[in-house]
Each structure stands twice: as C-alpha cells, then as structure tokens.
Amino acid sequence: MAQSRTDHLSALHHTTFESTEFAEWSKTRLDRMIVDYMLRRGYRQAAQELAQSRGIEDLVDLQLFEDVARIEDSLCPPGFNGEVGEVEEGSKPSCTLALAWCSENKATLRKIRTPLEFNLRLQEFVELTRVRTPESIKEAITYARRHLLPLVTTTTKPTTSTSDKEAEYDRLAADAMRREVSRAMGLLACGPTSWAYADLYTPSRWTMLRDSFRACALQIHSLPPQPILHIALSAGLSSLKLPQCYLPTSTVDCPICGSGLGVLAKEVPWSHHQNSTLVCSYSGRVMDENDPPLVLSNGRVYAQSSVVELVEAGGGEGKRWVRCPRTGELCKVDDVRKVFIS
C-alpha cells in the first residue's frame, strides 16, 4: 500500500499539465477525495465499490475507516441516539472495543496528550453506578480503585526532555482528572435521578466519546479532521474569489460568479494577489502591454484586440462605431480611451 501511494505521487513529477497522463492522475486524485469523503460520512459500501471500480484500493484508507466505524458503532450503536431514555434493547453502548484500541495505541495516545482513555474509564464507572444494585455498586467501587483512584494519588513527574510549557500542561490535565474523579465518587451515593450529577449520567456523553475517539484516530494517522475534499474545495474557491465576483457586473465564465460555487465561496477568505491580472471579459485573453485595456464611452473595458474585432464586425460605414457586447450600446470609436492602471 505504501509503495502504491509513493508511485502515485512520483508519477506527478514525470508528467506535464497538458499531457493525458496528468488528466488521468487528476481524475484519480479526485476519486481519492470522493472516497475519503464518503468514508467519513458513513457511505462505506459505496466508497468501497468506487475504489474497486477505479482500482485505487491501495490509495485510500478503507480498512482504517472500517475499523474506526466498528468502534464508533460500539460507542453509539445504530439504535442509540444519545437521548435520555432512548437506549433500546440490543443497542447498548460499550467501551470495550475503544479501550482495547487505546491499549494498542497507548504510546501514540500519550504523545498527543489526549484524555480519551480516562473518559472511557470514567464512562464505564458511570454505567456501573447507573444500575443501582448492590452488586453493581460493589463492582463500581472495585473498578474505581483499580482504574480511577490511581490517577488521584499518582504525581506527574516531568522528564528532562519535557519543556516547561508541556510540563505545565500535563500538571493542569492531571489536576483536572483528579477533580473529575473526586466528583465522580458522588455517583456511588446518587443515582441517575439526581440533578447534581445529570451531566455525568446523561447518555449524550456517548456521543462525545464517539467524536473524541474519531478525532484521536484521525490524528494518530496524520489525517485532517475534515474531509480532504473540503480542504481542496476551500483552497480552490479561495484562490478564485474576488470582490468583483459578487457585483452585478460579474462574468459568467468565472465559477465563483455562478450561483452554485458562489454560495459555497462566501464562507472562504478572499484570494490574495499582490499583482493583478486583467482578463478581457469578451475574449478571455490577458490584457498586457502588447494587448492593452481600452475603455468604451459607457465605462466597459475590453482588450485592444477585442475592440478591433468588434469594430470590424459591426462598426458600420467608416468603422466609426463599436457595439458593447455586454450592454449592446453603440459607442464611438473616437471616444475609446486607453486605460492605465496605477
């Protein structure tokens, strides 16, 4: 798989933008983005079929998202919606798979300093106290002694390689966990009907755990939290977005000026251009010193070559008139002036 991805990236250095190989490479890149988007949105079967039809199974993370989805389903089963009283029979959430995953990736999780494993342990303790039977309370006490209380008594010792900022972060995180454990001990005396611990007993905590697990899983595999398609689309829209795109005089040839992508582009920043490039709205050619911009008497600007074409096409007798292709107005050729950009 790693070799296939390396070969895919290396192929870009042996093609030109005008070649058919680059067009095919770009199509493969787009398919990868679409598969990534569908996997993140839960359309795993459709994503797998697309990857197989395009032969890009080694270029996408099918197995990774399959494992992530399996653990997510254990935290928030399909019949569970995270609301109080909505836990159906056969769809009870569980931390077992997520804790096993944390055990397998313990070293990596420690590097990114995530409280995921602690939150999972705390949730298991909450579920034991929720039942309110003598046996479950006894199990909760045993569980707390084994997994939660050590966090209260253990002192964080910074290593020689730990910076002051990192050591301070670890200390604050440890203090926060100790306070959380101390507060959670009150669950042994108060049941789910107690308003004081409603935030710990609420089933919506499972949704929080699922989202936290996904964020950690993506981070340790160096994947962005949002779909790659969103990143590429945002970058492309931002590079084309200009204030002119939202004026009545916008051009139909610009994708941002349209009603489709223009709506999406409203959420991205403007493009930054230190040197502007003027493009003729009639011919689409770049206006420069060899083809300077000319302004008609109605204020419309076109390239010199375009004005010459318009005069030849409809200048009338004596070539004294030029018809504006945008407004249809007739303007005198003698009134045409050269534009100087300051």
Tab-separated table of C-alpha atoms in Angstrom:
chain	number	residue	atom	x	y	z
A	1	MET	CA	0.000	0.000	0.000
A	2	ALA	CA	2.786	2.436	0.902
A	3	GLN	CA	4.600	1.648	-2.350
A	4	SER	CA	1.431	2.236	-4.386
A	5	ARG	CA	0.941	5.651	-2.808
A	6	THR	CA	4.587	6.558	-3.354
A	7	ASP	CA	4.347	5.554	-7.015
A	8	HIS	CA	1.155	7.597	-7.388
A	9	LEU	CA	2.876	10.730	-6.064
A	10	SER	CA	6.060	10.081	-8.045
A	11	ALA	CA	4.075	9.928	-11.282
A	12	LEU	CA	3.283	13.621	-10.896
A	13	HIS	CA	6.962	14.526	-11.408
A	14	HIS	CA	7.111	12.776	-14.787
A	15	THR	CA	4.102	14.411	-16.452
A	16	THR	CA	3.181	17.832	-17.789
A	17	PHE	CA	-0.019	19.734	-17.187
A	18	GLU	CA	-1.020	19.369	-20.840
A	19	SER	CA	-0.492	15.599	-21.042
A	20	THR	CA	-3.222	12.962	-20.883
A	21	GLU	CA	-1.310	11.300	-18.045
A	22	PHE	CA	-1.822	14.360	-15.857
A	23	ALA	CA	-5.543	14.393	-16.648
A	24	GLU	CA	-5.795	10.755	-15.566
A	25	TRP	CA	-3.709	11.451	-12.451
A	26	SER	CA	-6.022	14.326	-11.538
A	27	LYS	CA	-9.056	12.085	-12.010
A	28	THR	CA	-7.510	9.524	-9.653
A	29	ARG	CA	-6.813	12.251	-7.101
A	30	LEU	CA	-10.437	13.407	-7.290
A	31	ASP	CA	-11.649	9.825	-6.846
A	32	ARG	CA	-9.469	9.522	-3.738
A	33	MET	CA	-11.033	12.669	-2.307
A	34	ILE	CA	-14.544	11.422	-3.041
A	35	VAL	CA	-13.834	8.040	-1.434
A	36	ASP	CA	-12.372	9.794	1.620
A	37	TYR	CA	-15.483	11.981	1.870
A	38	MET	CA	-17.863	9.025	1.624
A	39	LEU	CA	-15.923	7.029	4.218
A	40	ARG	CA	-16.093	9.916	6.679
A	41	ARG	CA	-19.822	10.334	6.067
A	42	GLY	CA	-20.605	6.663	6.608
A	43	TYR	CA	-21.162	5.576	2.987
A	44	ARG	CA	-18.659	2.763	3.328
A	45	GLN	CA	-20.206	0.344	0.836
A	46	ALA	CA	-20.444	2.984	-1.894
A	47	ALA	CA	-16.883	4.110	-1.159
A	48	GLN	CA	-15.593	0.549	-1.436
A	49	GLU	CA	-17.381	-0.003	-4.753
A	50	LEU	CA	-15.973	3.233	-6.172
A	51	ALA	CA	-12.451	2.345	-5.026
A	52	GLN	CA	-12.720	-1.113	-6.586
A	53	SER	CA	-14.126	0.184	-9.873
A	54	ARG	CA	-11.287	2.705	-10.164
A	55	GLY	CA	-8.607	0.321	-8.868
A	56	ILE	CA	-7.470	2.641	-6.077
A	57	GLU	CA	-7.940	0.377	-3.040
A	58	ASP	CA	-4.274	0.870	-2.094
A	59	LEU	CA	-4.585	4.662	-2.358
A	60	VAL	CA	-7.442	5.083	0.126
A	61	ASP	CA	-7.941	4.160	3.796
A	62	LEU	CA	-10.766	1.637	3.502
A	63	GLN	CA	-9.573	-0.637	6.313
A	64	LEU	CA	-8.778	2.264	8.637
A	65	PHE	CA	-12.244	3.769	8.378
A	66	GLU	CA	-13.798	0.311	8.646
A	67	ASP	CA	-12.049	-0.181	11.996
A	68	VAL	CA	-12.980	3.334	13.122
A	69	ALA	CA	-16.623	2.777	12.172
A	70	ARG	CA	-16.730	-0.535	14.043
A	71	ILE	CA	-15.537	1.120	17.266
A	72	GLU	CA	-17.813	4.115	16.721
A	73	ASP	CA	-20.779	1.771	16.351
A	74	SER	CA	-19.873	0.149	19.661
A	75	LEU	CA	-19.855	3.556	21.370
A	76	CYS	CA	-23.026	4.777	19.641
A	77	PRO	CA	-24.926	1.798	18.167
A	78	PRO	CA	-27.346	2.431	15.258
A	79	GLY	CA	-30.363	2.205	17.579
A	80	PHE	CA	-28.926	4.724	20.028
A	81	ASN	CA	-29.447	8.460	19.561
A	82	GLY	CA	-27.830	9.858	22.699
A	83	GLU	CA	-31.019	10.972	24.411
A	84	VAL	CA	-32.196	10.120	27.895
A	85	GLY	CA	-34.474	7.099	27.907
A	86	GLU	CA	-33.718	6.162	24.300
A	87	VAL	CA	-31.342	3.254	24.897
A	88	GLU	CA	-33.070	0.335	23.177
A	89	GLU	CA	-32.555	-3.322	23.937
A	90	GLY	CA	-29.732	-4.731	21.836
A	91	SER	CA	-28.227	-1.309	21.155
A	92	LYS	CA	-26.454	-0.692	24.452
A	93	PRO	CA	-23.219	1.296	24.089
A	94	SER	CA	-19.943	-0.241	25.218
A	95	CYS	CA	-16.397	0.985	25.835
A	96	THR	CA	-14.768	-2.428	25.398
A	97	LEU	CA	-13.567	-2.046	21.799
A	98	ALA	CA	-12.488	1.556	22.320
A	99	LEU	CA	-10.447	0.639	25.406
A	100	ALA	CA	-8.801	-2.223	23.519
A	101	TRP	CA	-7.896	0.247	20.771
A	102	CYS	CA	-6.444	2.621	23.383
A	103	SER	CA	-4.337	-0.215	24.771
A	104	GLU	CA	-2.944	-0.977	21.298
A	105	ASN	CA	-2.100	2.681	20.677
A	106	LYS	CA	-1.139	3.672	24.222
A	107	ALA	CA	2.277	5.100	23.313
A	108	THR	CA	0.914	7.224	20.467
A	109	LEU	CA	-2.016	8.477	22.527
A	110	ARG	CA	0.374	9.502	25.278
A	111	LYS	CA	2.324	11.617	22.787
A	112	ILE	CA	-0.743	13.574	21.676
A	113	ARG	CA	-1.840	14.027	25.320
A	114	THR	CA	-5.454	13.007	24.910
A	115	PRO	CA	-7.776	12.187	27.848
A	116	LEU	CA	-9.688	9.651	25.737
A	117	GLU	CA	-8.781	6.579	27.809
A	118	PHE	CA	-9.596	8.403	31.047
A	119	ASN	CA	-13.002	9.461	29.711
A	120	LEU	CA	-13.739	5.895	28.627
A	121	ARG	CA	-12.794	4.550	32.069
A	122	LEU	CA	-14.938	7.190	33.717
A	123	GLN	CA	-17.881	6.258	31.488
A	124	GLU	CA	-17.598	2.593	32.464
A	125	PHE	CA	-17.675	3.656	36.107
A	126	VAL	CA	-20.780	5.772	35.407
A	127	GLU	CA	-22.549	2.820	33.789
A	128	LEU	CA	-21.829	0.620	36.805
A	129	THR	CA	-23.311	3.189	39.188
A	130	ARG	CA	-26.311	3.738	36.926
A	131	VAL	CA	-27.747	0.259	37.629
A	132	ARG	CA	-28.040	0.913	41.417
A	133	THR	CA	-27.884	-2.702	42.560
A	134	PRO	CA	-25.661	-3.811	45.468
A	135	GLU	CA	-23.587	-5.897	43.089
A	136	SER	CA	-23.090	-3.073	40.584
A	137	ILE	CA	-22.149	-0.593	43.316
A	138	LYS	CA	-19.595	-3.077	44.641
A	139	GLU	CA	-18.228	-3.524	41.106
A	140	ALA	CA	-18.084	0.254	40.693
A	141	ILE	CA	-16.020	0.604	43.882
A	142	THR	CA	-13.625	-2.107	42.708
A	143	TYR	CA	-13.397	-0.516	39.269
A	144	ALA	CA	-12.682	2.918	40.740
A	145	ARG	CA	-9.924	1.539	42.966
A	146	ARG	CA	-8.287	-0.161	40.007
A	147	HIS	CA	-8.619	2.433	37.240
A	148	LEU	CA	-9.640	5.823	38.671
A	149	LEU	CA	-8.173	6.292	42.143
A	150	PRO	CA	-4.561	5.771	40.956
A	151	LEU	CA	-4.989	8.952	38.937
A	152	VAL	CA	-5.685	10.871	42.142
A	153	THR	CA	-2.675	9.566	44.051
A	154	THR	CA	-0.123	9.485	41.217
A	155	THR	CA	2.121	12.546	40.952
A	156	THR	CA	3.120	13.706	37.492
A	157	LYS	CA	6.907	13.746	37.123
A	158	PRO	CA	8.203	15.765	34.181
A	159	THR	CA	11.107	14.258	32.256
A	160	THR	CA	14.295	16.103	31.391
A	161	SER	CA	13.137	16.419	27.772
A	162	THR	CA	9.821	17.967	28.740
A	163	SER	CA	9.601	21.721	28.273
A	164	ASP	CA	8.150	23.997	30.927
A	165	LYS	CA	5.055	24.569	28.809
A	166	GLU	CA	4.468	20.847	28.305
A	167	ALA	CA	5.061	20.130	31.993
A	168	GLU	CA	2.540	22.798	32.957
A	169	TYR	CA	0.013	21.335	30.513
A	170	ASP	CA	0.492	17.853	31.984
A	171	ARG	CA	0.075	19.194	35.505
A	172	LEU	CA	-3.146	21.023	34.670
A	173	ALA	CA	-4.517	17.965	32.855
A	174	ALA	CA	-3.709	15.728	35.837
A	175	ASP	CA	-5.373	18.179	38.229
A	176	ALA	CA	-8.476	18.265	36.043
A	177	MET	CA	-8.691	14.462	36.048
A	178	ARG	CA	-8.298	14.351	39.823
A	179	ARG	CA	-11.150	16.806	40.260
A	180	GLU	CA	-13.276	14.781	37.866
A	181	VAL	CA	-12.557	11.546	39.738
A	182	SER	CA	-13.294	13.151	43.095
A	183	ARG	CA	-16.615	14.410	41.798
A	184	ALA	CA	-17.443	11.061	40.196
A	185	MET	CA	-17.222	9.355	43.588
A	186	GLY	CA	-20.511	11.065	44.409
A	187	LEU	CA	-22.200	8.761	41.900
A	188	LEU	CA	-21.865	5.940	44.431
A	189	ALA	CA	-24.401	7.738	46.611
A	190	CYS	CA	-26.554	9.484	43.981
A	191	GLY	CA	-28.461	7.766	41.205
A	192	PRO	CA	-29.417	8.913	37.694
A	193	THR	CA	-32.363	10.917	39.033
A	194	SER	CA	-30.044	13.261	40.949
A	195	TRP	CA	-29.868	16.674	39.291
A	196	ALA	CA	-26.398	17.306	40.733
A	197	TYR	CA	-24.848	14.618	38.502
A	198	ALA	CA	-27.103	14.927	35.471
A	199	ASP	CA	-24.139	15.856	33.257
A	200	LEU	CA	-22.378	12.577	34.138
A	201	TYR	CA	-25.428	10.360	33.802
A	202	THR	CA	-26.672	11.834	30.519
A	203	PRO	CA	-26.492	9.317	27.638
A	204	SER	CA	-25.287	12.122	25.357
A	205	ARG	CA	-21.813	11.530	26.818
A	206	TRP	CA	-21.584	8.557	24.468
A	207	THR	CA	-21.784	10.900	21.501
A	208	MET	CA	-18.967	12.962	22.987
A	209	LEU	CA	-16.862	9.825	23.409
A	210	ARG	CA	-17.514	8.788	19.817
A	211	ASP	CA	-16.459	12.190	18.475
A	212	SER	CA	-13.398	12.235	20.717
A	213	PHE	CA	-12.378	8.757	19.569
A	214	ARG	CA	-12.700	9.705	15.889
A	215	ALA	CA	-10.597	12.836	16.412
A	216	CYS	CA	-7.857	10.790	18.097
A	217	ALA	CA	-7.959	8.055	15.456
A	218	LEU	CA	-7.555	10.583	12.654
A	219	GLN	CA	-4.813	12.463	14.480
A	220	ILE	CA	-2.589	9.466	15.163
A	221	HIS	CA	-2.828	8.517	11.478
A	222	SER	CA	-1.968	12.092	10.412
A	223	LEU	CA	-5.346	12.631	8.761
A	224	PRO	CA	-7.102	16.016	8.901
A	225	PRO	CA	-10.305	16.268	10.950
A	226	GLN	CA	-12.303	17.471	7.940
A	227	PRO	CA	-12.648	15.670	4.578
A	228	ILE	CA	-9.793	16.248	2.136
A	229	LEU	CA	-12.401	17.227	-0.454
A	230	HIS	CA	-13.421	20.156	1.762
A	231	ILE	CA	-9.800	21.303	2.060
A	232	ALA	CA	-9.200	21.163	-1.692
A	233	LEU	CA	-12.504	22.861	-2.460
A	234	SER	CA	-11.859	25.631	0.072
A	235	ALA	CA	-8.376	26.286	-1.311
A	236	GLY	CA	-9.627	26.352	-4.892
A	237	LEU	CA	-12.562	28.640	-4.154
A	238	SER	CA	-10.397	30.999	-2.119
A	239	SER	CA	-7.814	31.303	-4.901
A	240	LEU	CA	-10.536	32.441	-7.334
A	241	LYS	CA	-12.683	34.552	-5.025
A	242	LEU	CA	-12.604	38.306	-5.649
A	243	PRO	CA	-14.923	41.156	-4.591
A	244	GLN	CA	-15.838	41.552	-8.261
A	245	CYS	CA	-17.475	38.107	-8.167
A	246	TYR	CA	-20.396	39.417	-6.091
A	247	LEU	CA	-21.146	42.517	-8.160
A	248	PRO	CA	-23.904	42.709	-10.811
A	249	THR	CA	-21.174	43.037	-13.444
A	250	SER	CA	-19.725	39.597	-12.667
A	251	THR	CA	-18.742	37.336	-15.537
A	252	VAL	CA	-20.479	34.081	-16.361
A	253	ASP	CA	-17.132	32.462	-17.164
A	254	CYS	CA	-15.996	32.662	-13.526
A	255	PRO	CA	-17.035	29.665	-11.366
A	256	ILE	CA	-17.297	31.872	-8.267
A	257	CYS	CA	-19.653	34.279	-10.027
A	258	GLY	CA	-22.143	31.455	-10.578
A	259	SER	CA	-24.975	30.675	-8.209
A	260	GLY	CA	-23.587	27.237	-7.311
A	261	LEU	CA	-19.992	27.539	-6.156
A	262	GLY	CA	-20.510	31.207	-5.374
A	263	VAL	CA	-22.709	30.267	-2.420
A	264	LEU	CA	-20.028	27.942	-1.035
A	265	ALA	CA	-17.313	30.532	-1.637
A	266	LYS	CA	-18.994	33.028	0.690
A	267	GLU	CA	-17.528	31.127	3.662
A	268	VAL	CA	-13.892	31.230	2.485
A	269	PRO	CA	-11.479	34.198	2.591
A	270	TRP	CA	-10.684	36.409	-0.383
A	271	SER	CA	-7.751	35.498	-2.585
A	272	HIS	CA	-4.560	37.477	-2.061
A	273	HIS	CA	-2.982	38.890	-5.222
A	274	GLN	CA	-0.088	41.316	-4.985
A	275	ASN	CA	-0.050	41.680	-8.774
A	276	SER	CA	-3.406	41.764	-10.520
A	277	THR	CA	-4.004	40.161	-13.898
A	278	LEU	CA	-6.555	41.815	-16.187
A	279	VAL	CA	-8.572	39.472	-18.377
A	280	CYS	CA	-10.816	40.639	-21.187
A	281	SER	CA	-14.404	39.642	-20.468
A	282	TYR	CA	-15.127	39.320	-24.200
A	283	SER	CA	-12.224	37.238	-25.483
A	284	GLY	CA	-10.834	35.811	-22.249
A	285	ARG	CA	-7.338	36.955	-23.212
A	286	VAL	CA	-4.952	38.531	-20.719
A	287	MET	CA	-4.567	42.291	-21.175
A	288	ASP	CA	-0.939	43.483	-21.011
A	289	GLU	CA	1.400	45.920	-22.761
A	290	ASN	CA	1.015	44.012	-26.029
A	291	ASP	CA	-2.772	43.978	-25.803
A	292	PRO	CA	-3.653	46.918	-23.527
A	293	PRO	CA	-7.081	47.516	-21.994
A	294	LEU	CA	-9.358	50.074	-23.639
A	295	VAL	CA	-12.434	51.672	-22.103
A	296	LEU	CA	-15.568	52.479	-24.103
A	297	SER	CA	-17.673	55.572	-23.523
A	298	ASN	CA	-20.103	53.510	-21.408
A	299	GLY	CA	-17.317	52.536	-18.984
A	300	ARG	CA	-16.835	48.934	-20.151
A	301	VAL	CA	-13.232	47.762	-20.532
A	302	TYR	CA	-12.036	45.316	-23.204
A	303	ALA	CA	-8.715	44.300	-24.696
A	304	GLN	CA	-7.496	46.252	-27.699
A	305	SER	CA	-7.686	43.169	-29.897
A	306	SER	CA	-11.297	42.642	-28.830
A	307	VAL	CA	-12.220	46.243	-29.652
A	308	VAL	CA	-10.667	45.839	-33.102
A	309	GLU	CA	-12.713	42.678	-33.681
A	310	LEU	CA	-15.907	44.408	-32.548
A	311	VAL	CA	-15.268	47.370	-34.839
A	312	GLU	CA	-14.617	45.052	-37.772
A	313	ALA	CA	-17.759	43.069	-37.014
A	314	GLY	CA	-20.235	45.913	-36.521
A	315	GLY	CA	-18.556	49.275	-36.841
A	316	GLY	CA	-20.807	50.355	-39.648
A	317	GLU	CA	-19.740	52.516	-42.562
A	318	GLY	CA	-16.400	54.096	-41.903
A	319	LYS	CA	-15.733	51.851	-38.887
A	320	ARG	CA	-16.747	54.668	-36.541
A	321	TRP	CA	-18.794	52.658	-34.069
A	322	VAL	CA	-18.209	49.761	-31.677
A	323	ARG	CA	-21.062	47.806	-30.125
A	324	CYS	CA	-20.545	46.822	-26.478
A	325	PRO	CA	-21.026	43.029	-26.247
A	326	ARG	CA	-22.348	43.326	-22.700
A	327	THR	CA	-24.924	46.116	-22.959
A	328	GLY	CA	-25.464	46.308	-26.718
A	329	GLU	CA	-24.787	50.069	-26.707
A	330	LEU	CA	-23.164	51.753	-29.691
A	331	CYS	CA	-20.090	53.748	-28.722
A	332	LYS	CA	-17.987	55.997	-30.907
A	333	VAL	CA	-14.550	54.728	-31.784
A	334	ASP	CA	-13.188	58.245	-31.262
A	335	ASP	CA	-14.314	58.063	-27.605
A	336	VAL	CA	-12.341	54.900	-26.882
A	337	ARG	CA	-9.505	55.565	-24.436
A	338	LYS	CA	-6.551	53.560	-23.187
A	339	VAL	CA	-6.661	52.510	-19.527
A	340	PHE	CA	-3.636	52.999	-17.270
A	341	ILE	CA	-3.507	51.011	-14.038
A	342	SER	CA	-1.965	52.939	-11.160
